[in-house]
C-alpha cells in the first residue's frame, strides 16, 4: 500500500527535527528549539503541498531531507542577513550577537568542535551531519542534496579531514 | 543502518556526535504534537466502514461533503489506496451507518433509490453530468451509453460516457450498472467481480424480467 502522509510524520518527524536542530547549531542568537519547531512545520507544509504528485518509487526519507536542508539553509541565510544588517546599523563597532562566536569562547564552554563544524562550508556540514549523525547512506545523501554520490563522499571526506586537522592543530 | 567509519576518523566522529548532540525529548514531543494538530486541521478526514453483502465485502466512505466511495469484492488495502494519500483515514462504522442501512434494504429488495448526500468533487463537470443523468434511470430499466449521451445532448459521446461511468466512485448508489451497449451486451463494469456483479444487480432489480 502507498505511504500515507500521516505515516511520513510518524516515521520521520524525530530525525527531521534532530537534523534541522543540528543545522541550526550555528544560530546562537535565538531559541533553537522554537526555531527548529517552526522549521519542521515548514518542511512538512511544503511536503504536504507536493506529496500527491510524488512518483511511486520516491525515497520519502531522502525527499524530506532535501526539503529540510533547503528550509534550514534559507532560514540560516535570513538569520545571517539580519545579523549583517544589524551589525551595519550599529556601525560594526557595537557588540553584535555574533561577536562571542569564536573558537576561544567555545573552548571555554568545552565545545570547540561545535565551533569548527559551524565554520565548515554549508555543503560539507550538511554532508557530514547526514552521514554520521542522521545515518543516511550515500545514495540518500546525494538525493537529499541534489548532488552525485561521489560529491557527497568527497564532501564528507573533506569535512572530516578539516575537523581532524583543526583538532590536531589545537593540541 | 550501521555507519562504517575509518579507524583514524573515529575520534573525530565521536566528538562530532557529542558536539552536535541530540534534541531534548521534550522538544521533540512538543514539535510532534504541534505537527499532528496541524495535520488534523489541514488534511481532509475520510471515515469508512464495511458490511457483508451478496457481492462480497462492501466498503463505504464518507468525506465532509457526503458519500465519496463505495466498493465491493476487493480487499481493504485496495479500497483505501484510492484516497488522496494526504487524507486522514479513520475506520468509523457509525459514520456510514445510514449508507449501510440503505444498502441492506436495497439488497433485500426493499429499496430501489437512495437518499444520501454524495461527494463527486473529484470528478470533472462532464463526468458529474453523466452520473446525474444515470440517476434518472428507473430500477428495472436499462439505457444504452448512446441514450445517456443523447440525453446530455452530446450524441457522439457514447465512449466518453462509458469512461465517465467507469469513474463512478459510488456504484449501486449511482446506478451505472443500468447502462448497457446498444447491441444489448452488458459491455463493462468496474465494481466488484465486473460483469458478473452487473448482471446480478440487474437481475435483482428485475431488468431481465
PDB file of C-alpha atoms in Angstrom, chain B:
ATOM      1  CA  UNK B   1      21.830   1.277   9.481  1.00  0.00           C
ATOM      2  CA  UNK B   2      25.368   0.892  10.893  1.00  0.00           C
ATOM      3  CA  UNK B   3      27.781   3.589   9.839  1.00  0.00           C
ATOM      4  CA  UNK B   4      31.278   2.376   8.851  1.00  0.00           C
ATOM      5  CA  UNK B   5      33.855   4.893   9.917  1.00  0.00           C
ATOM      6  CA  UNK B   6      37.590   4.727   9.088  1.00  0.00           C
ATOM      7  CA  UNK B   7      39.611   3.991  12.249  1.00  0.00           C
ATOM      8  CA  UNK B   8      41.595   7.219  12.140  1.00  0.00           C
ATOM      9  CA  UNK B   9      38.468   9.348  11.978  1.00  0.00           C
ATOM     10  CA  UNK B  10      36.665   7.514  14.734  1.00  0.00           C
ATOM     11  CA  UNK B  11      37.631  10.019  17.374  1.00  0.00           C
ATOM     12  CA  UNK B  12      36.586  12.964  15.186  1.00  0.00           C
ATOM     13  CA  UNK B  13      33.168  11.451  14.524  1.00  0.00           C
ATOM     14  CA  UNK B  14      32.740  10.652  18.220  1.00  0.00           C
ATOM     15  CA  UNK B  15      33.494  14.258  19.128  1.00  0.00           C
ATOM     16  CA  UNK B  16      31.263  15.483  16.319  1.00  0.00           C
ATOM     17  CA  UNK B  17      28.335  13.474  17.677  1.00  0.00           C
ATOM     18  CA  UNK B  18      28.964  14.780  21.178  1.00  0.00           C
ATOM     19  CA  UNK B  19      29.271  18.372  19.923  1.00  0.00           C
ATOM     20  CA  UNK B  20      26.106  18.472  17.842  1.00  0.00           C
ATOM     21  CA  UNK B  21      24.206  16.271  20.284  1.00  0.00           C
ATOM     22  CA  UNK B  22      20.541  15.326  20.335  1.00  0.00           C
ATOM     23  CA  UNK B  23      17.488  17.499  20.895  1.00  0.00           C
ATOM     24  CA  UNK B  24      15.685  17.060  24.220  1.00  0.00           C
ATOM     25  CA  UNK B  25      12.796  14.543  24.214  1.00  0.00           C
ATOM     26  CA  UNK B  26      10.506  17.306  25.451  1.00  0.00           C
ATOM     27  CA  UNK B  27      11.268  19.477  22.408  1.00  0.00           C
ATOM     28  CA  UNK B  28      10.672  16.520  20.094  1.00  0.00           C
ATOM     29  CA  UNK B  29       7.361  15.747  21.773  1.00  0.00           C
ATOM     30  CA  UNK B  30       6.185  19.351  21.561  1.00  0.00           C
ATOM     31  CA  UNK B  31       7.003  19.572  17.865  1.00  0.00           C
ATOM     32  CA  UNK B  32       5.295  16.248  17.130  1.00  0.00           C
ATOM     33  CA  UNK B  33       2.098  17.357  18.918  1.00  0.00           C
ATOM     34  CA  UNK B  34       2.097  20.660  17.013  1.00  0.00           C
ATOM     35  CA  UNK B  35       2.557  18.880  13.687  1.00  0.00           C
ATOM     36  CA  UNK B  36      -0.182  16.331  14.392  1.00  0.00           C
ATOM     37  CA  UNK B  37      -2.574  19.110  15.347  1.00  0.00           C
ATOM     38  CA  UNK B  38      -1.746  20.984  12.145  1.00  0.00           C
ATOM     39  CA  UNK B  39      -2.435  17.873  10.042  1.00  0.00           C
ATOM     40  CA  UNK B  40      -5.760  17.366  11.816  1.00  0.00           C
ATOM     41  CA  UNK B  41      -6.802  20.880  10.768  1.00  0.00           C
ATOM     42  CA  UNK B  42      -5.333  20.692   7.269  1.00  0.00           C
ATOM     43  CA  UNK B  43      -5.940  17.194   5.861  1.00  0.00           C
ATOM     44  CA  UNK B  44      -9.414  16.034   4.829  1.00  0.00           C
ATOM     45  CA  UNK B  45     -10.959  13.365   7.019  1.00  0.00           C
ATOM     46  CA  UNK B  46     -12.329  10.234   5.353  1.00  0.00           C
ATOM     47  CA  UNK B  47     -14.347   7.951   7.602  1.00  0.00           C
ATOM     48  CA  UNK B  48     -15.180   4.490   6.410  1.00  0.00           C
ATOM     49  CA  UNK B  49     -16.918   1.272   7.347  1.00  0.00           C
ATOM     50  CA  UNK B  50     -17.771  -2.105   5.873  1.00  0.00           C
ATOM     51  CA  UNK B  51     -20.608  -4.605   5.565  1.00  0.00           C
ATOM     52  CA  UNK B  52     -21.177  -8.096   4.217  1.00  0.00           C
ATOM     53  CA  UNK B  53     -23.199  -8.079   1.027  1.00  0.00           C
ATOM     54  CA  UNK B  54     -24.305 -10.658  -1.555  1.00  0.00           C
ATOM     55  CA  UNK B  55     -21.497  -9.239  -3.738  1.00  0.00           C
ATOM     56  CA  UNK B  56     -18.827  -9.845  -1.110  1.00  0.00           C
ATOM     57  CA  UNK B  57     -17.430  -7.464   1.473  1.00  0.00           C
ATOM     58  CA  UNK B  58     -18.634  -3.945   0.722  1.00  0.00           C
ATOM     59  CA  UNK B  59     -16.826  -0.774   1.832  1.00  0.00           C
ATOM     60  CA  UNK B  60     -18.289   2.719   2.056  1.00  0.00           C
ATOM     61  CA  UNK B  61     -16.564   6.010   2.908  1.00  0.00           C
ATOM     62  CA  UNK B  62     -17.785   9.477   3.834  1.00  0.00           C
ATOM     63  CA  UNK B  63     -15.973  12.779   3.355  1.00  0.00           C
ATOM     64  CA  UNK B  64     -17.129  16.075   4.846  1.00  0.00           C
ATOM     65  CA  UNK B  65     -19.367  16.529   1.771  1.00  0.00           C
ATOM     66  CA  UNK B  66     -21.047  13.129   1.732  1.00  0.00           C
ATOM     67  CA  UNK B  67     -20.642   9.582   0.479  1.00  0.00           C
ATOM     68  CA  UNK B  68     -17.413   9.565  -1.517  1.00  0.00           C
ATOM     69  CA  UNK B  69     -16.721   5.887  -2.135  1.00  0.00           C
ATOM     70  CA  UNK B  70     -18.441   2.527  -2.391  1.00  0.00           C
ATOM     71  CA  UNK B  71     -16.547  -0.567  -3.390  1.00  0.00           C
ATOM     72  CA  UNK B  72     -17.022  -4.282  -3.133  1.00  0.00           C
ATOM     73  CA  UNK B  73     -15.338  -7.567  -3.991  1.00  0.00           C
ATOM     74  CA  UNK B  74     -11.895  -6.110  -3.146  1.00  0.00           C
ATOM     75  CA  UNK B  75      -9.604  -6.124  -0.127  1.00  0.00           C
ATOM     76  CA  UNK B  76      -9.461  -3.376   2.472  1.00  0.00           C
ATOM     77  CA  UNK B  77      -5.985  -2.194   1.425  1.00  0.00           C
ATOM     78  CA  UNK B  78      -7.042  -1.882  -2.197  1.00  0.00           C
ATOM     79  CA  UNK B  79     -10.110   0.105  -1.155  1.00  0.00           C
ATOM     80  CA  UNK B  80      -8.097   2.531   0.996  1.00  0.00           C
ATOM     81  CA  UNK B  81      -5.491   3.043  -1.719  1.00  0.00           C
ATOM     82  CA  UNK B  82      -7.969   5.022  -3.826  1.00  0.00           C
ATOM     83  CA  UNK B  83      -7.973   8.031  -1.477  1.00  0.00           C
ATOM     84  CA  UNK B  84      -5.715  11.090  -1.568  1.00  0.00           C
ATOM     85  CA  UNK B  85      -2.572   9.947   0.314  1.00  0.00           C
ATOM     86  CA  UNK B  86      -2.731  13.140   2.385  1.00  0.00           C
ATOM     87  CA  UNK B  87      -6.212  12.432   3.729  1.00  0.00           C
ATOM     88  CA  UNK B  88      -6.650  11.111   7.243  1.00  0.00           C
ATOM     89  CA  UNK B  89      -8.390   7.750   7.106  1.00  0.00           C
ATOM     90  CA  UNK B  90     -10.455   6.678  10.063  1.00  0.00           C
ATOM     91  CA  UNK B  91     -12.424   3.465  10.390  1.00  0.00           C
ATOM     92  CA  UNK B  92     -15.699   4.614  11.915  1.00  0.00           C
ATOM     93  CA  UNK B  93     -18.721   2.312  11.384  1.00  0.00           C
ATOM     94  CA  UNK B  94     -21.038   4.969  12.836  1.00  0.00           C
ATOM     95  CA  UNK B  95     -20.195   7.416  10.041  1.00  0.00           C
ATOM     96  CA  UNK B  96     -21.552   5.038   7.372  1.00  0.00           C
ATOM     97  CA  UNK B  97     -24.467   3.644   9.384  1.00  0.00           C
ATOM     98  CA  UNK B  98     -27.074   5.321   7.162  1.00  0.00           C
ATOM     99  CA  UNK B  99     -25.356   4.183   3.961  1.00  0.00           C
ATOM    100  CA  UNK B 100     -25.162   0.591   5.166  1.00  0.00           C
ATOM    101  CA  UNK B 101     -28.801   0.614   6.314  1.00  0.00           C
ATOM    102  CA  UNK B 102     -29.972   1.782   2.879  1.00  0.00           C
ATOM    103  CA  UNK B 103     -27.724  -0.675   1.031  1.00  0.00           C
ATOM    104  CA  UNK B 104     -29.018  -3.527   3.205  1.00  0.00           C
ATOM    105  CA  UNK B 105     -32.580  -2.547   2.263  1.00  0.00           C
ATOM    106  CA  UNK B 106     -31.538  -2.431  -1.387  1.00  0.00           C
ATOM    107  CA  UNK B 107     -30.013  -5.918  -1.287  1.00  0.00           C
ATOM    108  CA  UNK B 108     -33.165  -7.192   0.467  1.00  0.00           C
ATOM    109  CA  UNK B 109     -35.247  -5.795  -2.399  1.00  0.00           C
ATOM    110  CA  UNK B 110     -36.942  -3.223  -0.141  1.00  0.00           C
ATOM    111  CA  UNK B 111     -35.355  -0.108  -1.636  1.00  0.00           C
ATOM    112  CA  UNK B 112     -34.665   0.961  -5.194  1.00  0.00           C
ATOM    113  CA  UNK B 113     -33.422   4.561  -4.730  1.00  0.00           C
ATOM    114  CA  UNK B 114     -31.008   6.083  -2.279  1.00  0.00           C
ATOM    115  CA  UNK B 115     -31.405   9.187  -0.210  1.00  0.00           C
ATOM    116  CA  UNK B 116     -27.802  10.098   0.579  1.00  0.00           C
ATOM    117  CA  UNK B 117     -25.559  13.139   0.063  1.00  0.00           C
ATOM    118  CA  UNK B 118     -22.904  12.185  -2.483  1.00  0.00           C
ATOM    119  CA  UNK B 119     -19.462  13.761  -2.876  1.00  0.00           C
ATOM    120  CA  UNK B 120     -18.438  13.881  -6.547  1.00  0.00           C
ATOM    121  CA  UNK B 121     -15.861  16.640  -6.058  1.00  0.00           C
ATOM    122  CA  UNK B 122     -13.029  14.589  -7.576  1.00  0.00           C
ATOM    123  CA  UNK B 123     -14.826  14.331 -10.935  1.00  0.00           C
ATOM    124  CA  UNK B 124     -14.883  16.654 -13.943  1.00  0.00           C
ATOM    125  CA  UNK B 125     -18.108  18.547 -14.830  1.00  0.00           C
ATOM    126  CA  UNK B 126     -18.685  16.136 -17.745  1.00  0.00           C
ATOM    127  CA  UNK B 127     -18.320  13.080 -15.518  1.00  0.00           C
ATOM    128  CA  UNK B 128     -20.670  14.617 -12.939  1.00  0.00           C
ATOM    129  CA  UNK B 129     -23.322  15.265 -15.602  1.00  0.00           C
ATOM    130  CA  UNK B 130     -23.088  11.666 -16.851  1.00  0.00           C
ATOM    131  CA  UNK B 131     -23.654  10.372 -13.317  1.00  0.00           C
ATOM    132  CA  UNK B 132     -26.512  12.810 -12.724  1.00  0.00           C
ATOM    133  CA  UNK B 133     -28.234  11.608 -15.905  1.00  0.00           C
ATOM    134  CA  UNK B 134     -27.647   7.989 -14.859  1.00  0.00           C
ATOM    135  CA  UNK B 135     -29.569   8.653 -11.624  1.00  0.00           C
ATOM    136  CA  UNK B 136     -32.687   9.240 -13.761  1.00  0.00           C
ATOM    137  CA  UNK B 137     -32.776   5.616 -14.948  1.00  0.00           C
ATOM    138  CA  UNK B 138     -35.539   3.825 -13.074  1.00  0.00           C
ATOM    139  CA  UNK B 139     -34.803   0.498 -11.361  1.00  0.00           C
ATOM    140  CA  UNK B 140     -35.601  -2.435 -13.639  1.00  0.00           C
ATOM    141  CA  UNK B 141     -34.834  -0.288 -16.679  1.00  0.00           C
ATOM    142  CA  UNK B 142     -31.646  -0.137 -18.755  1.00  0.00           C
ATOM    143  CA  UNK B 143     -30.386   2.618 -21.041  1.00  0.00           C
ATOM    144  CA  UNK B 144     -27.659   2.433 -23.642  1.00  0.00           C
ATOM    145  CA  UNK B 145     -24.479   4.520 -23.483  1.00  0.00           C
ATOM    146  CA  UNK B 146     -25.770   6.230 -26.611  1.00  0.00           C
ATOM    147  CA  UNK B 147     -29.060   7.200 -24.929  1.00  0.00           C
ATOM    148  CA  UNK B 148     -27.245   8.743 -21.973  1.00  0.00           C
ATOM    149  CA  UNK B 149     -25.133  10.720 -24.458  1.00  0.00           C
ATOM    150  CA  UNK B 150     -28.254  11.834 -26.307  1.00  0.00           C
ATOM    151  CA  UNK B 151     -29.977  12.994 -23.116  1.00  0.00           C
ATOM    152  CA  UNK B 152     -26.872  15.064 -22.455  1.00  0.00           C
ATOM    153  CA  UNK B 153     -27.198  16.492 -25.984  1.00  0.00           C
ATOM    154  CA  UNK B 154     -23.822  15.006 -26.835  1.00  0.00           C
ATOM    155  CA  UNK B 155     -24.962  12.195 -29.194  1.00  0.00           C
ATOM    156  CA  UNK B 156     -21.426  11.393 -30.349  1.00  0.00           C
ATOM    157  CA  UNK B 157     -20.075  10.970 -26.844  1.00  0.00           C
ATOM    158  CA  UNK B 158     -21.074   7.362 -26.133  1.00  0.00           C
ATOM    159  CA  UNK B 159     -17.471   6.348 -25.483  1.00  0.00           C
ATOM    160  CA  UNK B 160     -16.700   9.237 -23.063  1.00  0.00           C
ATOM    161  CA  UNK B 161     -19.978   8.379 -21.317  1.00  0.00           C
ATOM    162  CA  UNK B 162     -18.691   4.834 -20.803  1.00  0.00           C
ATOM    163  CA  UNK B 163     -15.389   6.177 -19.495  1.00  0.00           C
ATOM    164  CA  UNK B 164     -17.196   8.528 -17.087  1.00  0.00           C
ATOM    165  CA  UNK B 165     -19.334   5.656 -15.791  1.00  0.00           C
ATOM    166  CA  UNK B 166     -16.181   3.657 -15.140  1.00  0.00           C
ATOM    167  CA  UNK B 167     -15.102   6.507 -12.822  1.00  0.00           C
ATOM    168  CA  UNK B 168     -18.284   6.320 -10.745  1.00  0.00           C
ATOM    169  CA  UNK B 169     -16.979   6.460  -7.149  1.00  0.00           C
ATOM    170  CA  UNK B 170     -20.259   5.208  -5.666  1.00  0.00           C
ATOM    171  CA  UNK B 171     -21.567   2.261  -7.718  1.00  0.00           C
ATOM    172  CA  UNK B 172     -25.015   0.905  -6.807  1.00  0.00           C
ATOM    173  CA  UNK B 173     -25.908   4.251  -5.153  1.00  0.00           C
ATOM    174  CA  UNK B 174     -25.429   5.887  -8.555  1.00  0.00           C
ATOM    175  CA  UNK B 175     -26.722   3.064 -10.754  1.00  0.00           C
ATOM    176  CA  UNK B 176     -24.125   2.940 -13.514  1.00  0.00           C
ATOM    177  CA  UNK B 177     -24.950  -0.778 -13.862  1.00  0.00           C
ATOM    178  CA  UNK B 178     -28.188   0.275 -15.617  1.00  0.00           C
ATOM    179  CA  UNK B 179     -26.262   1.405 -18.702  1.00  0.00           C
ATOM    180  CA  UNK B 180     -25.504  -1.208 -21.377  1.00  0.00           C
ATOM    181  CA  UNK B 181     -24.327  -1.330 -25.001  1.00  0.00           C
ATOM    182  CA  UNK B 182     -26.657  -0.702 -27.976  1.00  0.00           C
ATOM    183  CA  UNK B 183     -26.431  -4.396 -29.020  1.00  0.00           C
ATOM    184  CA  UNK B 184     -27.726  -5.469 -25.594  1.00  0.00           C
ATOM    185  CA  UNK B 185     -24.323  -6.588 -24.309  1.00  0.00           C
ATOM    186  CA  UNK B 186     -23.519  -5.614 -20.714  1.00  0.00           C
ATOM    187  CA  UNK B 187     -20.180  -4.249 -22.025  1.00  0.00           C
ATOM    188  CA  UNK B 188     -18.295  -3.275 -18.824  1.00  0.00           C
ATOM    189  CA  UNK B 189     -18.488  -2.774 -15.072  1.00  0.00           C
ATOM    190  CA  UNK B 190     -15.731  -1.651 -12.747  1.00  0.00           C
ATOM    191  CA  UNK B 191     -17.390  -2.744  -9.485  1.00  0.00           C
ATOM    192  CA  UNK B 192     -16.583  -5.998  -7.704  1.00  0.00           C
ATOM    193  CA  UNK B 193     -16.404  -9.027  -9.966  1.00  0.00           C
ATOM    194  CA  UNK B 194     -17.157  -6.938 -13.067  1.00  0.00           C
ATOM    195  CA  UNK B 195     -19.846  -8.160 -15.466  1.00  0.00           C
ATOM    196  CA  UNK B 196     -20.951 -10.898 -13.060  1.00  0.00           C
ATOM    197  CA  UNK B 197     -21.800  -8.222 -10.463  1.00  0.00           C
ATOM    198  CA  UNK B 198     -23.501  -6.048 -13.108  1.00  0.00           C
ATOM    199  CA  UNK B 199     -25.709  -8.953 -14.177  1.00  0.00           C
ATOM    200  CA  UNK B 200     -26.515  -9.796 -10.547  1.00  0.00           C
ATOM    201  CA  UNK B 201     -27.606  -6.211  -9.813  1.00  0.00           C
ATOM    202  CA  UNK B 202     -29.769  -6.009 -12.940  1.00  0.00           C
ATOM    203  CA  UNK B 203     -31.384  -9.349 -12.048  1.00  0.00           C
ATOM    204  CA  UNK B 204     -32.072  -8.091  -8.525  1.00  0.00           C
ATOM    205  CA  UNK B 205     -33.842  -5.055  -9.997  1.00  0.00           C
ATOM    206  CA  UNK B 206     -35.844  -7.223 -12.413  1.00  0.00           C
ATOM    207  CA  UNK B 207     -34.295  -5.757 -15.563  1.00  0.00           C
ATOM    208  CA  UNK B 208     -34.331  -9.136 -17.334  1.00  0.00           C
ATOM    209  CA  UNK B 209     -37.902  -9.993 -16.409  1.00  0.00           C
TER     210      UNK B 209
END
